[in-house]
Short mmCIF file of C-alpha atoms and ligand atoms in Angstrom, two decimals:
data_model
loop_
_atom_site.label_atom_id
_atom_site.label_comp_id
_atom_site.label_asym_id
_atom_site.label_seq_id
_atom_site.Cartn_x
_atom_site.Cartn_y
_atom_site.Cartn_z
CA MET A 620 1.57 5.29 -20.51
CA ASP A 621 5.26 5.62 -19.60
CA PHE A 622 5.21 3.68 -16.34
CA ARG A 623 3.50 0.51 -15.17
CA ILE A 624 3.57 -0.98 -11.66
CA GLY A 625 3.18 -4.66 -10.81
CA HIS A 626 2.77 -6.75 -7.69
CA GLY A 627 3.50 -10.43 -7.10
CA TYR A 628 2.98 -12.88 -4.26
CA ASP A 629 3.89 -16.56 -3.98
CA VAL A 630 3.91 -19.28 -1.36
CA HIS A 631 5.48 -22.72 -1.28
CA ALA A 632 5.22 -25.40 1.38
CA LEU A 633 8.47 -26.71 2.84
CA GLY A 634 9.38 -30.39 2.79
CA GLU A 635 12.24 -32.27 4.44
CA GLY A 636 15.31 -33.10 2.38
CA LEU A 637 14.46 -30.91 -0.64
CA ARG A 638 16.73 -28.27 -2.21
CA LEU A 639 16.08 -24.73 -1.02
CA VAL A 640 16.55 -22.27 -3.89
CA LEU A 641 15.77 -18.60 -3.35
CA GLY A 642 16.65 -15.86 -5.81
CA GLY A 643 18.59 -18.41 -7.86
CA VAL A 644 20.83 -19.28 -4.91
CA GLU A 645 20.89 -22.74 -3.32
CA ILE A 646 20.83 -22.28 0.44
CA PRO A 647 21.97 -25.02 2.81
CA HIS A 648 18.96 -26.05 4.92
CA GLU A 649 17.26 -29.27 6.00
CA LYS A 650 14.05 -28.31 4.18
CA GLY A 651 13.24 -27.04 0.69
CA CYS A 652 10.21 -25.91 -1.29
CA ILE A 653 7.73 -28.48 -2.58
CA ALA A 654 7.19 -27.51 -6.21
CA HIS A 655 6.98 -28.57 -9.84
CA SER A 656 9.85 -26.20 -10.71
CA ASP A 657 12.87 -25.55 -8.47
CA GLY A 658 10.40 -23.88 -6.08
CA ASP A 659 12.07 -20.49 -6.14
CA VAL A 660 9.29 -18.59 -4.43
CA LEU A 661 11.12 -15.25 -4.68
CA VAL A 662 11.69 -15.46 -8.43
CA HIS A 663 8.07 -16.60 -8.90
CA ALA A 664 6.81 -13.51 -7.04
CA ILE A 665 9.03 -11.29 -9.21
CA CYS A 666 7.78 -12.98 -12.41
CA ASP A 667 4.19 -12.42 -11.30
CA ALA A 668 4.92 -8.76 -10.55
CA LEU A 669 6.42 -8.28 -14.02
CA LEU A 670 3.50 -10.02 -15.73
CA GLY A 671 1.03 -8.14 -13.56
CA ALA A 672 2.51 -4.78 -14.54
CA LEU A 673 1.37 -5.37 -18.13
CA ALA A 674 -1.77 -7.33 -17.17
CA LEU A 675 -0.36 -10.43 -18.85
CA GLY A 676 -1.78 -12.90 -16.35
CA ASP A 677 0.40 -14.94 -14.02
CA ILE A 678 3.25 -17.41 -14.04
CA GLY A 679 0.87 -20.39 -13.95
CA LYS A 680 -0.73 -19.21 -17.19
CA HIS A 681 2.58 -18.88 -19.03
CA PHE A 682 4.40 -21.87 -17.50
CA PRO A 683 1.79 -24.47 -16.44
CA ASP A 684 2.85 -26.81 -13.64
CA THR A 685 1.26 -29.67 -15.58
CA SER A 686 3.88 -29.30 -18.33
CA ALA A 687 6.87 -31.65 -18.32
CA GLU A 688 8.90 -28.83 -19.92
CA PHE A 689 8.89 -26.96 -16.62
CA LYS A 690 9.56 -29.87 -14.26
CA GLY A 691 12.45 -28.96 -11.96
CA ILE A 692 13.23 -25.93 -14.15
CA ASP A 693 15.60 -23.22 -12.93
CA SER A 694 13.18 -20.36 -12.24
CA LEU A 695 15.73 -17.83 -13.50
CA ILE A 696 15.03 -19.26 -16.97
CA LEU A 697 11.36 -18.40 -16.43
CA LEU A 698 12.40 -14.90 -15.33
CA ARG A 699 14.43 -14.45 -18.53
CA ARG A 700 11.40 -15.45 -20.58
CA VAL A 701 9.11 -13.09 -18.68
CA VAL A 702 11.51 -10.18 -19.18
CA ALA A 703 11.61 -11.01 -22.91
CA LEU A 704 7.79 -10.74 -23.00
CA ILE A 705 7.98 -7.35 -21.28
CA GLU A 706 10.62 -6.11 -23.73
CA GLU A 707 8.62 -7.35 -26.71
CA ARG A 708 5.86 -5.04 -25.52
CA GLY A 709 8.18 -2.03 -25.39
CA TYR A 710 8.93 -1.85 -21.68
CA LYS A 711 12.06 -2.31 -19.60
CA VAL A 712 12.49 -3.03 -15.90
CA GLY A 713 12.95 0.13 -13.84
CA ASN A 714 13.41 -1.51 -10.47
CA VAL A 715 12.34 -4.48 -8.41
CA ASP A 716 11.74 -4.57 -4.67
CA SER A 717 10.97 -7.82 -2.88
CA THR A 718 10.64 -9.47 0.51
CA ILE A 719 10.99 -13.12 1.54
CA ALA A 720 9.21 -14.23 4.73
CA MET A 721 10.96 -17.22 6.29
CA GLN A 722 11.73 -18.06 9.89
CA ARG A 723 14.99 -19.96 9.34
CA PRO A 724 17.78 -20.03 8.19
CA LYS A 725 19.20 -16.50 8.23
CA LEU A 726 19.06 -15.27 4.64
CA ARG A 727 21.14 -12.12 4.95
CA PRO A 728 24.44 -13.80 3.94
CA HIS A 729 22.83 -14.85 0.63
CA ILE A 730 20.98 -11.66 -0.29
CA ASP A 731 23.66 -9.99 -2.42
CA LEU A 732 24.19 -13.11 -4.52
CA MET A 733 20.41 -13.37 -5.02
CA ARG A 734 20.35 -9.75 -6.21
CA GLU A 735 23.18 -10.45 -8.65
CA ARG A 736 21.54 -13.53 -10.10
CA ILE A 737 18.13 -11.88 -10.44
CA ALA A 738 19.67 -8.77 -12.01
CA ASN A 739 21.65 -10.92 -14.41
CA ALA A 740 18.57 -12.89 -15.51
CA ALA A 741 16.50 -9.71 -15.83
CA GLY A 742 19.22 -7.88 -17.77
CA VAL A 743 19.46 -4.99 -15.30
CA ALA A 744 22.06 -3.62 -12.88
CA VAL A 745 22.23 -5.06 -9.39
CA GLU A 746 21.32 -1.60 -8.00
CA GLN A 747 17.90 -2.00 -9.64
CA VAL A 748 17.11 -5.13 -7.63
CA SER A 749 16.27 -5.09 -3.94
CA VAL A 750 15.79 -8.28 -1.93
CA LYS A 751 14.82 -8.16 1.71
CA ALA A 752 14.10 -10.91 4.20
CA THR A 753 12.02 -11.02 7.33
CA THR A 754 10.95 -13.60 9.87
CA THR A 755 7.34 -13.53 10.99
CA GLU A 756 8.25 -13.78 14.67
CA HIS A 757 7.24 -17.46 14.76
CA LEU A 758 3.70 -16.54 13.66
CA GLY A 759 1.80 -18.16 10.81
CA PHE A 760 2.99 -20.82 8.34
CA GLU A 761 6.29 -19.07 7.70
CA GLY A 762 6.97 -18.70 11.42
CA GLU A 763 6.04 -22.33 12.04
CA GLU A 764 8.49 -23.30 9.26
CA LYS A 765 5.75 -24.98 7.22
CA GLY A 766 6.27 -22.71 4.24
CA VAL A 767 7.90 -19.68 2.68
CA SER A 768 6.25 -16.65 1.11
CA ALA A 769 7.57 -13.83 -1.04
CA THR A 770 6.18 -10.55 -2.32
CA ALA A 771 7.54 -8.31 -5.04
CA VAL A 772 6.75 -5.00 -6.67
CA VAL A 773 8.23 -3.80 -9.93
CA LEU A 774 8.18 -0.61 -11.93
CA LEU A 775 8.34 -0.87 -15.70
CA VAL A 776 9.41 2.05 -17.85
CA LYS A 777 8.50 2.48 -21.52
CA SER A 778 11.68 1.97 -23.53
MG1 MG B 2024 5.61 -20.70 -7.13
#
């Protein structure tokens, strides 16, 4: 098969006074993601999409949150490792599309830097990485600012 598609979804709860890291970019905000790693919900969704495309399980299987090795880890390091797994199996990343759902703060000013950092970690051009952001109109846990969710789809191409 020349193409494989993958889907990823992740959620983290928000806590006061924690760092908020999305797409490898630290964003000034009074709340951040509660997590074992840096809590980068967007990069986690992308990792899951990449793993899912080759039916390799999920991020929790490869990088257990019980392991001290991954405590506070920069999720872009995890993304690099996932892309290495994909490449070992003879595939390369065609493109990535993703959406973050978060009520506040406005993410648009940070989107292009997120795309650059994700593209850099994944070894692809920035044009191959799309990051979008939406509010949920104050509905649900994202809208109530209790948490953040992200979804991603990827296309892998046989190299
Ligand atoms: Mg996660």
